[in-house]
Coordinates of C-alpha atoms and ligand atoms in Angstrom, one line a residue:
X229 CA 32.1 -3.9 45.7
X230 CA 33.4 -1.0 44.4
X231 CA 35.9 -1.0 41.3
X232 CA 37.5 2.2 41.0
X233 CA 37.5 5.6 42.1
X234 CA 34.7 7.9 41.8
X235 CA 35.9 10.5 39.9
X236 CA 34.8 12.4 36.6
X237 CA 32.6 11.0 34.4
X238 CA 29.5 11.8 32.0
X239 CA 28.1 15.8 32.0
X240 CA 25.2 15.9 34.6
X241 CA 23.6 18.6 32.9
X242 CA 23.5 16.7 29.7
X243 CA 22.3 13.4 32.1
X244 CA 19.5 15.9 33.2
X245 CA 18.1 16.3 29.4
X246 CA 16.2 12.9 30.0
X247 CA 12.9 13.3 31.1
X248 CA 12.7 10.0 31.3
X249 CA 9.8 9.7 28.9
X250 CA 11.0 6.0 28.0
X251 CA 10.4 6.9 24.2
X252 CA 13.9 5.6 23.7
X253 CA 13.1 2.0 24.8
X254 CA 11.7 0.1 22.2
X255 CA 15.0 1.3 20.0
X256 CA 17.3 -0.3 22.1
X257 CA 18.7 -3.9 21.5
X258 CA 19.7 -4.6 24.9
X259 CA 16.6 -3.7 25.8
X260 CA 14.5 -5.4 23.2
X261 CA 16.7 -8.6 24.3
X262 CA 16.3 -8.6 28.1
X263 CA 13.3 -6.3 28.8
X264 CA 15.7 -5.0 31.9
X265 CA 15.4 -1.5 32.6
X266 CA 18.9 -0.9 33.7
X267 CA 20.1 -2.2 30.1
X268 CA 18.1 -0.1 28.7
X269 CA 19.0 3.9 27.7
X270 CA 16.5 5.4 30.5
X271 CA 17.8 2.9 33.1
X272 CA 21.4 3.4 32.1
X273 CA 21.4 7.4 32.1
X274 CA 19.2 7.0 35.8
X275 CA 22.6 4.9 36.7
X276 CA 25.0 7.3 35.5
X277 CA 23.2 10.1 37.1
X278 CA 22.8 8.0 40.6
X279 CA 26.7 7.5 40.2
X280 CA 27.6 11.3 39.4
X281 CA 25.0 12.6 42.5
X282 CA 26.6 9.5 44.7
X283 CA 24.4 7.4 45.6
X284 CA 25.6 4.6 44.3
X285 CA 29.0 3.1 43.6
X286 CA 30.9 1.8 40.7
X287 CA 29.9 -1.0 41.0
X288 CA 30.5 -4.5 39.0
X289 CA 26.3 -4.7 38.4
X290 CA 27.3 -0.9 37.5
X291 CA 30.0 -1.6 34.6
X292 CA 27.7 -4.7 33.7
X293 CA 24.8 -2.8 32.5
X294 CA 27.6 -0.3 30.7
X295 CA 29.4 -3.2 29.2
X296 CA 26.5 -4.5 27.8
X297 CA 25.4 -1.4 25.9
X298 CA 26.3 -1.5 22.3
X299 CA 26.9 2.1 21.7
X300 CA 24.6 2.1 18.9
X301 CA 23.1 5.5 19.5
X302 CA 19.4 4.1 18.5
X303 CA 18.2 5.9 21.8
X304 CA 19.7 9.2 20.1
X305 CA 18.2 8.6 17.2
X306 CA 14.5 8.4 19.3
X307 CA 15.0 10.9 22.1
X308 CA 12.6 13.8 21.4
X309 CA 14.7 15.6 24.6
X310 CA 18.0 15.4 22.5
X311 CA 20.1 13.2 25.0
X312 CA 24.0 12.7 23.6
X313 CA 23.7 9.6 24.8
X314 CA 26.8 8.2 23.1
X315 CA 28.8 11.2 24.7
X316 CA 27.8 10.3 28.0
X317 CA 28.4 6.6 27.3
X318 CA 32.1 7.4 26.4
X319 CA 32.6 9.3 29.6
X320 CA 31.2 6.7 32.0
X321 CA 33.3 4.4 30.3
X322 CA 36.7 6.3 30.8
X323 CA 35.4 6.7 34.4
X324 CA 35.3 2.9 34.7
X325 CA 38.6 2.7 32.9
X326 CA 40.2 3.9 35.6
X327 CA 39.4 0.6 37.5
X328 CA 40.6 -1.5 34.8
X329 CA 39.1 -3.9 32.5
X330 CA 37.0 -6.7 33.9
X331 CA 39.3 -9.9 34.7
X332 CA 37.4 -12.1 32.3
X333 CA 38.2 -9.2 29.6
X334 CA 41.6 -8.1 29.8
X335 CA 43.4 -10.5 27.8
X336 CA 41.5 -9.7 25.1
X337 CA 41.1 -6.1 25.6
X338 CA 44.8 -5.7 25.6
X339 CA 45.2 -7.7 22.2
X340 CA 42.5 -5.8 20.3
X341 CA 43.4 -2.5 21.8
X342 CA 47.2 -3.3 20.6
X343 CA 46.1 -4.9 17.4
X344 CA 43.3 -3.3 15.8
X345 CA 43.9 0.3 15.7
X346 CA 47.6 0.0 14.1
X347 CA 47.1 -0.6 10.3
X348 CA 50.8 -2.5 10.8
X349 CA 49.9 -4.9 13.2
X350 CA 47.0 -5.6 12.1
X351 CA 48.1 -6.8 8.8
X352 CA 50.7 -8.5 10.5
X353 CA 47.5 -10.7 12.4
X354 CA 46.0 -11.0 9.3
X355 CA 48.9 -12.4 7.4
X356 CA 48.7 -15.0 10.2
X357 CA 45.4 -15.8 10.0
X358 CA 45.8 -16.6 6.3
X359 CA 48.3 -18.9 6.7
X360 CA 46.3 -20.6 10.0
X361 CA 43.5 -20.7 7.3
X362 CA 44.6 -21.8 4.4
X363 CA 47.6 -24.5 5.6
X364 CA 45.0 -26.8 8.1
X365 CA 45.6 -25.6 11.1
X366 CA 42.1 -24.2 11.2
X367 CA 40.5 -27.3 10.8
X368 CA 42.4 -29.2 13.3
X369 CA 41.7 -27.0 15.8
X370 CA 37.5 -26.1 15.0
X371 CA 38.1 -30.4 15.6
X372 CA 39.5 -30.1 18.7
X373 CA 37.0 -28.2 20.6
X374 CA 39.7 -26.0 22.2
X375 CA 38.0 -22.5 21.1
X376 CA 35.4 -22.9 22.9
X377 CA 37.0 -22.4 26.4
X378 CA 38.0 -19.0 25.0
X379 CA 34.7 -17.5 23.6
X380 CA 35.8 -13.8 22.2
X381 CA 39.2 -15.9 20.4
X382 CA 36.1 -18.4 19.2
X383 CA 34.2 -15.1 18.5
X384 CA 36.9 -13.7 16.4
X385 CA 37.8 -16.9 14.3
X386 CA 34.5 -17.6 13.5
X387 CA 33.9 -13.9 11.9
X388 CA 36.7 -14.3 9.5
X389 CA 36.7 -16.3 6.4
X390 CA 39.5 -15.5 4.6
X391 CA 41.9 -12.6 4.3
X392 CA 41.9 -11.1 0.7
X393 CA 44.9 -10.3 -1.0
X394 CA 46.6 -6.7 -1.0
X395 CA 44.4 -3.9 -3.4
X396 CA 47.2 -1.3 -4.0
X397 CA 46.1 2.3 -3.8
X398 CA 48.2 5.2 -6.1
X399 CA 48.2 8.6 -3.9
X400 CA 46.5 10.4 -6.1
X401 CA 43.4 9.4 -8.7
X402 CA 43.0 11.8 -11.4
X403 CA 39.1 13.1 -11.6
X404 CA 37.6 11.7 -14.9
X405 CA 35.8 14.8 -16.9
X406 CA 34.9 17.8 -15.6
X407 CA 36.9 18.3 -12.4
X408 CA 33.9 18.5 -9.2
X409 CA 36.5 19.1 -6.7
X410 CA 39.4 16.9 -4.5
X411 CA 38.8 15.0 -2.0
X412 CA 40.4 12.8 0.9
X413 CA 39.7 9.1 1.3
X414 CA 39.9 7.5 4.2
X415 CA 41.2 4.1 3.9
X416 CA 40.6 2.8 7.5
X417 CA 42.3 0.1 9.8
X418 CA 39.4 -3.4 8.6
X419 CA 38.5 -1.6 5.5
X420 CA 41.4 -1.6 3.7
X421 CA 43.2 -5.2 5.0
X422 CA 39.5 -7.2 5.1
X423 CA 37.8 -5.1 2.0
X424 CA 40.3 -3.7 0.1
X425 CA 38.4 -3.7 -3.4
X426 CA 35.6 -1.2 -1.7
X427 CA 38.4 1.5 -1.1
X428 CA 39.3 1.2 -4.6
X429 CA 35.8 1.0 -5.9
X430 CA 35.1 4.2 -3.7
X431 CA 38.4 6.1 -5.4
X432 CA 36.7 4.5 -9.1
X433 CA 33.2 6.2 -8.3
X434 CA 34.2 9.5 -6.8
X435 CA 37.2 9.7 -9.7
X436 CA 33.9 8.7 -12.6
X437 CA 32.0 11.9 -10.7
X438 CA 34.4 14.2 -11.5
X439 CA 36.7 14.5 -8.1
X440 CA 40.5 14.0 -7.7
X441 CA 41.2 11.8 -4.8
X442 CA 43.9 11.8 -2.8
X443 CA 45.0 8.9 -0.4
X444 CA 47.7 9.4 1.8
X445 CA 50.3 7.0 2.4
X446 CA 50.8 7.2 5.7
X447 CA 47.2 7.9 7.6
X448 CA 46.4 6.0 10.3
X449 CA 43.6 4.7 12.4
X450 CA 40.5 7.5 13.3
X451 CA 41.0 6.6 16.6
X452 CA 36.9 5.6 17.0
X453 CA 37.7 2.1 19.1
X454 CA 39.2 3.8 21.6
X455 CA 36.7 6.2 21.6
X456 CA 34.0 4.2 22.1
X457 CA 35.9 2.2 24.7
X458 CA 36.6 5.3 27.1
X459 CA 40.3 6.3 26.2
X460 CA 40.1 9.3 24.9
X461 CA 43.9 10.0 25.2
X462 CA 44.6 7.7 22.7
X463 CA 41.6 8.7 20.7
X464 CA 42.9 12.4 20.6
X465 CA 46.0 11.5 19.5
X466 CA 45.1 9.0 16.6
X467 CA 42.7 11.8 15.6
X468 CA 45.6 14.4 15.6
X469 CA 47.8 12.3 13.4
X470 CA 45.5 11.1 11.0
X471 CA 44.2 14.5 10.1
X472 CA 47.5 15.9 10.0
X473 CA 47.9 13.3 7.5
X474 CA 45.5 15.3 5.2
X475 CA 46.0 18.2 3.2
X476 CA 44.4 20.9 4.5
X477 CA 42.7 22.2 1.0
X478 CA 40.5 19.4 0.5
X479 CA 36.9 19.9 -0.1
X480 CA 36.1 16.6 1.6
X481 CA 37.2 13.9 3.6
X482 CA 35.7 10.8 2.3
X483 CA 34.8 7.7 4.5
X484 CA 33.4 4.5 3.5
X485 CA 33.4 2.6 7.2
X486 CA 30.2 4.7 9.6
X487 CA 32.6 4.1 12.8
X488 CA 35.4 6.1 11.3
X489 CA 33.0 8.8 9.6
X490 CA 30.9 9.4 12.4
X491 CA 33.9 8.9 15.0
X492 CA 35.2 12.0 12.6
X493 CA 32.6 14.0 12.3
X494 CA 32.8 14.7 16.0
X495 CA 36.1 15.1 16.4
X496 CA 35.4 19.0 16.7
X497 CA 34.0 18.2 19.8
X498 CA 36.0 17.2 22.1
X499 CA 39.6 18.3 20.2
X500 CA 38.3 22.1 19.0
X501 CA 41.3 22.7 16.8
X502 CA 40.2 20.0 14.1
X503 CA 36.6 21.2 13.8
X504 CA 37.7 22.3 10.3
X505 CA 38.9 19.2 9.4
X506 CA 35.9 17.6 11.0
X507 CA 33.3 19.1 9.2
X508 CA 34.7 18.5 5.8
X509 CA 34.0 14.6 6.6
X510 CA 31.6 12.7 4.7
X511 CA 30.1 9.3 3.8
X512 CA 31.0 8.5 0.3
X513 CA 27.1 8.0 0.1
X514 CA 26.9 11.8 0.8
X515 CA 29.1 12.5 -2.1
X516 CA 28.1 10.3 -4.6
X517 CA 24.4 11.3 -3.7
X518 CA 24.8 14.6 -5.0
X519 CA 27.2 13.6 -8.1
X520 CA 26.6 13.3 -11.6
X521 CA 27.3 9.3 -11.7
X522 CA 26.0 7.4 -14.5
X523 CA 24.7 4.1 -13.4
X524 CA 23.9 0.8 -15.8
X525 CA 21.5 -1.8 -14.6
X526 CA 21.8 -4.4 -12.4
X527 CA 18.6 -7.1 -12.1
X528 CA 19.0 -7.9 -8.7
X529 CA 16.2 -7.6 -5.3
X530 CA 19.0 -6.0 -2.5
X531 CA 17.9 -5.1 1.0
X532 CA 19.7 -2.4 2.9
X533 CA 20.9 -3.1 6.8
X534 CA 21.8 0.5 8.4
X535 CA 24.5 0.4 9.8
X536 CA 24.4 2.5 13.3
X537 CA 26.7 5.0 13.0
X538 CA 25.8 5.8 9.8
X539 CA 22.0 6.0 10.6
X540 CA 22.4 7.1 14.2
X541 CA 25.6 8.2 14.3
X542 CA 25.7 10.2 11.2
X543 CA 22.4 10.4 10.6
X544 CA 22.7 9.5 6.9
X545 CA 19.5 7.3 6.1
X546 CA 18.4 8.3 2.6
X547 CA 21.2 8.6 1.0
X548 CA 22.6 5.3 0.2
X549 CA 18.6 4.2 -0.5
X550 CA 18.7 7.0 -3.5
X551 CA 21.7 5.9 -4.9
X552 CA 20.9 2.4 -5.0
X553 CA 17.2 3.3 -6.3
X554 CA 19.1 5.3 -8.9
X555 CA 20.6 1.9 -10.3
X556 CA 18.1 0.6 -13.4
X557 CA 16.9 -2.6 -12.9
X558 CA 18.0 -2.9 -9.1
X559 CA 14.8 -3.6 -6.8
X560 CA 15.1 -2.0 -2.9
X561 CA 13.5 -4.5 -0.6
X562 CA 12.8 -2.6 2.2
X563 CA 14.9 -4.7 5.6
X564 CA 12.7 -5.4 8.5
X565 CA 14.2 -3.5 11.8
X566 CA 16.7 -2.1 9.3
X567 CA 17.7 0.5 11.8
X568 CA 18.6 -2.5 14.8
X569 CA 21.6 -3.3 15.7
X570 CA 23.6 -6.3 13.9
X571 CA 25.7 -7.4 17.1
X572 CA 29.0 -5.9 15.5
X573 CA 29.6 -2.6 17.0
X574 CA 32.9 -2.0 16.7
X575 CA 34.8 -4.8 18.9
X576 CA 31.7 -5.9 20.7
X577 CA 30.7 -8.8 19.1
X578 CA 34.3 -10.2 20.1
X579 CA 34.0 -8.5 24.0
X580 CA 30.3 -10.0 24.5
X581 CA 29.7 -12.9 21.8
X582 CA 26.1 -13.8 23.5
X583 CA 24.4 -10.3 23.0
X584 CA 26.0 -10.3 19.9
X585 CA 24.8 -13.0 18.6
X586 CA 21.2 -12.7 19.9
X587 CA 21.1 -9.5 17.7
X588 CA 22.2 -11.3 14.7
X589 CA 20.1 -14.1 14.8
X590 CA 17.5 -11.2 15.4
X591 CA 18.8 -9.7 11.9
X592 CA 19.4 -12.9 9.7
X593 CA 15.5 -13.6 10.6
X594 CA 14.7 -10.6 8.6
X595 CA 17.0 -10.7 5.8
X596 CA 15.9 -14.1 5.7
X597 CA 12.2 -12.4 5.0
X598 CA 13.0 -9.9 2.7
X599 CA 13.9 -12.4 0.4
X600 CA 16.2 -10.6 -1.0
X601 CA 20.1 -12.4 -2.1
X602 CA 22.0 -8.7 -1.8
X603 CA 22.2 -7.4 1.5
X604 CA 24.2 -3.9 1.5
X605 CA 25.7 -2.6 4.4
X606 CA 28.1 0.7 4.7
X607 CA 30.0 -0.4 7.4
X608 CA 32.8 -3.6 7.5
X609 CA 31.8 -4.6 10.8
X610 CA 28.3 -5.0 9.9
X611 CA 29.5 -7.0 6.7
X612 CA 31.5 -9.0 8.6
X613 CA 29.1 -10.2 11.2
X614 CA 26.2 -10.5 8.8
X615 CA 29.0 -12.5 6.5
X616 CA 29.9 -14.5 9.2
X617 CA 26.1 -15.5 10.5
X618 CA 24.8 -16.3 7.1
X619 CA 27.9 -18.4 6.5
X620 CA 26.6 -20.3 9.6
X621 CA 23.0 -20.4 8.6
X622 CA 23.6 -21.9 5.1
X623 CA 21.8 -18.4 3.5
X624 CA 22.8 -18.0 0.5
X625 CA 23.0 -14.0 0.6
X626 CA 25.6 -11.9 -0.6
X627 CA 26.6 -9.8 2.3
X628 CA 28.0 -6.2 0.1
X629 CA 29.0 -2.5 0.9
X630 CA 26.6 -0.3 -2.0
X631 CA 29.9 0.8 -3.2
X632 CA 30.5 -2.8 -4.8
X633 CA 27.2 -2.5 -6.2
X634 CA 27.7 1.4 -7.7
X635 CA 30.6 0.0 -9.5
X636 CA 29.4 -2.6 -11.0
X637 CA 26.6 -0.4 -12.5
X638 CA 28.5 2.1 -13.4
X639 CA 31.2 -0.1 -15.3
X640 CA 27.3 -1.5 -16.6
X641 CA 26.8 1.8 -18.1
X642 CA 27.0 2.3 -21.9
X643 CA 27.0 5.3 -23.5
Ligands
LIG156 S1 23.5 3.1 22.6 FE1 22.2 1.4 21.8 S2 22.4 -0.3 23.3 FE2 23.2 1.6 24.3 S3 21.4 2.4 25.4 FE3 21.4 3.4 23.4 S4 20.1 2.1 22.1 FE4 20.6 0.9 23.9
LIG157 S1 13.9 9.2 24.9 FE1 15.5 10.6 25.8 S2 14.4 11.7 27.4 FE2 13.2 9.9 27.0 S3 13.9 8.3 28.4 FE3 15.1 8.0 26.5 S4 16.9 9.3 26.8 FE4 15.4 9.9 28.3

């Protein structure tokens, strides 16, 4: 049965890039779970391609095999052809959007798509979820059993632990010695209500390597969820405020979340008039990589989980690695499948809780044999999930962004 009408969707020249050399599938979760070739990149691109030549309808089996992809751009990161795959994935989903979200979705679709990219609301939820935390309720209803007739609710529960409190920002940190430059920093929708202390650690570091940073009151969300979820109306527009937001002499914008930063990056793309803006975004990794930052030591064994938009996305890889291998006394314990997907990605974990959790269970068994008790992770999805799973396991790992741990060696350091 058809969903929707068949119009627009994904570039058919970029489809045709893919010589369909299959290189891609080994990198692919979905793939690596189910062994199916239609969830894997190939098979996907071969049913965007039959779709945009006709011969085949969007279909529900169709928008399964989409739905299920993670958008984790691993097949980008293999393809020797250059496929965008993540552009075309973006487009096929708008094209299904015009059918609507999938019954058994849109409930929660329209709460996290109403929720998550307003900073306001968000906070609002969060404030909620303390209280439901802290006060009992939670307990009484885990005891109840009623979450699990509503499994991305159950999803989303389980992934939090607690809400930390409020980390005020000033709008401007002074640069400590000789001035490098000024930067932006983003403070992001998650980051700065779930992981407050990482944007302030991140305005500590680049403030100790010499740059002012600004941090606008008022910015708003990048817009990447939307993105990613085939509404890029909204996405322009969010991308439009937020760097209007921004002064326009900054030498960077700094991110410390990969979705936002590589969400960014690309903004040139598809809205010309903020190329500029766009390609003055950076990981703070990036940054602080090339900065003059004077580290103390830290004796721990940390493993580092890359996250997929900053690995795939943004193709930063060696960055973060030098900067923690820069830390004295810190051992890099190199992360099995360090490049797979955690089950996060973005809202997925919450929109299809069983792939999701196949592909953490799939990363807890490795950080389980690195040994390692520091798992760093640039992203606050992945922290979140990889929290949330060893919370369940019993492993006691401390689930970080390398920020936390930059800090702490840097306040480590002694003249
Ligand atoms: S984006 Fe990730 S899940 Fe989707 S096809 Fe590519 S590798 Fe597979
Ligand atoms: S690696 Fe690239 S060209 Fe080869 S099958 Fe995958 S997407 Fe197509």
């Amino acid at each position: 049965m058809a969903i929707g009408p068949d119009v627009g969707g994904p570039d058919l020249d970029e489809i045709r890039k893919c010589v369909h050399c299959g290189i891609c599938l080994p990198q692919c979760p979905t793939y690596r779970v189910l062994g199916e070739e239609m969830d894997s990149p190939r098979g996907r691109i071969y049913l965007m391609r039959a779709a945009a030549e006709g011969r085949v309808g969007l279909t529900e089996t169709f928008r399964r095999h989409i739905d299920l992809c993670l958008g984790c751009r691993a097949c980008e990161t293999a393809c020797p052809s250059g496929v965008r795959f993540g552009t075309l994935l973006e487009a096929t989903r708008a094209q299904l959007r015009r059918g609507g979200p999938p019954a058994r979705r849109r409930l929660l679709e329209a709460f996290v798509f109403s929720v998550f990219p307003k900073p306001a609301r968000l906070g609002a939820a969060l404030a909620a979820f303390k209280l439901y935390n802290r006060s009992g309720l939670r307990a009484v209803v885990r005891a109840s059993g009623v979450l699990r007739r509503f499994p991305g609710l159950a999803a989303m529960e389980a992934l939090l632990d607690d809400v930390p409190a409020a980390v005020p920002l000033p709008e401007v940190v002074p640069a400590r010695g000789r001035v490098a430059g000024h930067v932006g920093l983003l403070t992001g929708c998650v980051q700065r209500h779930l992981y407050p202390h990482v944007n302030r650690q991140t305005a500590h570091l680049l403030s100790l390597a010499g740059f002012e940073v600004v941090i606008p009151r008022g910015q708003g969300c990048c817009g990447a969820l939307e993105l990613h979820a085939g509404r890029p109306e909204a996405h322009a527009a969010r991308a439009r405020t937020l760097a209007a937001a921004f002064p326009a002499d900054l030498d960077f914008i700094v991110t410390n979340a990969a979705g936002c930063g590589a969400a960014m990056k690309e903004y040139g793309h598809r809205i010309p008039e903020l190329t500029a803006f766009a390609t003055r975004v950076r990981d703070v990794t990036e940054v602080l990589a090339g900065a003059d930052l004077r580290l103390g030591p830290l004796d721990l064994a940390v493993t580092y989980h890359d996250a997929c938009h900053l690995v795939h996305g943004q193709r930063v890889r060696l960055e973060p690695r030098q900067l923690l291998g820069r830390i004295p006394g810190l051992r890099l314990v190199e992360l099995g499948d360090s490049e797979l997907c955690c089950g996060s990605a973005g809202v997925y974990n919450l929109l299809e809780p069983d792939m999701a959790r196949e592909l953490l269970d799939a990363k807890l068994a490795r950080i389980a044999e690195s040994g390692a008790r520091v798992v760093a992770a640039a992203n606050p999805g992945c922290l979140l999930q990889i929290a949330w799973g060893c919370r369940e396991r019993g492993l006691d790992v401390a689930i970080v962004h390398p920020v936390e741990l930059l800090a702490r060696a840097a306040d480590a350091y002694q003249d």
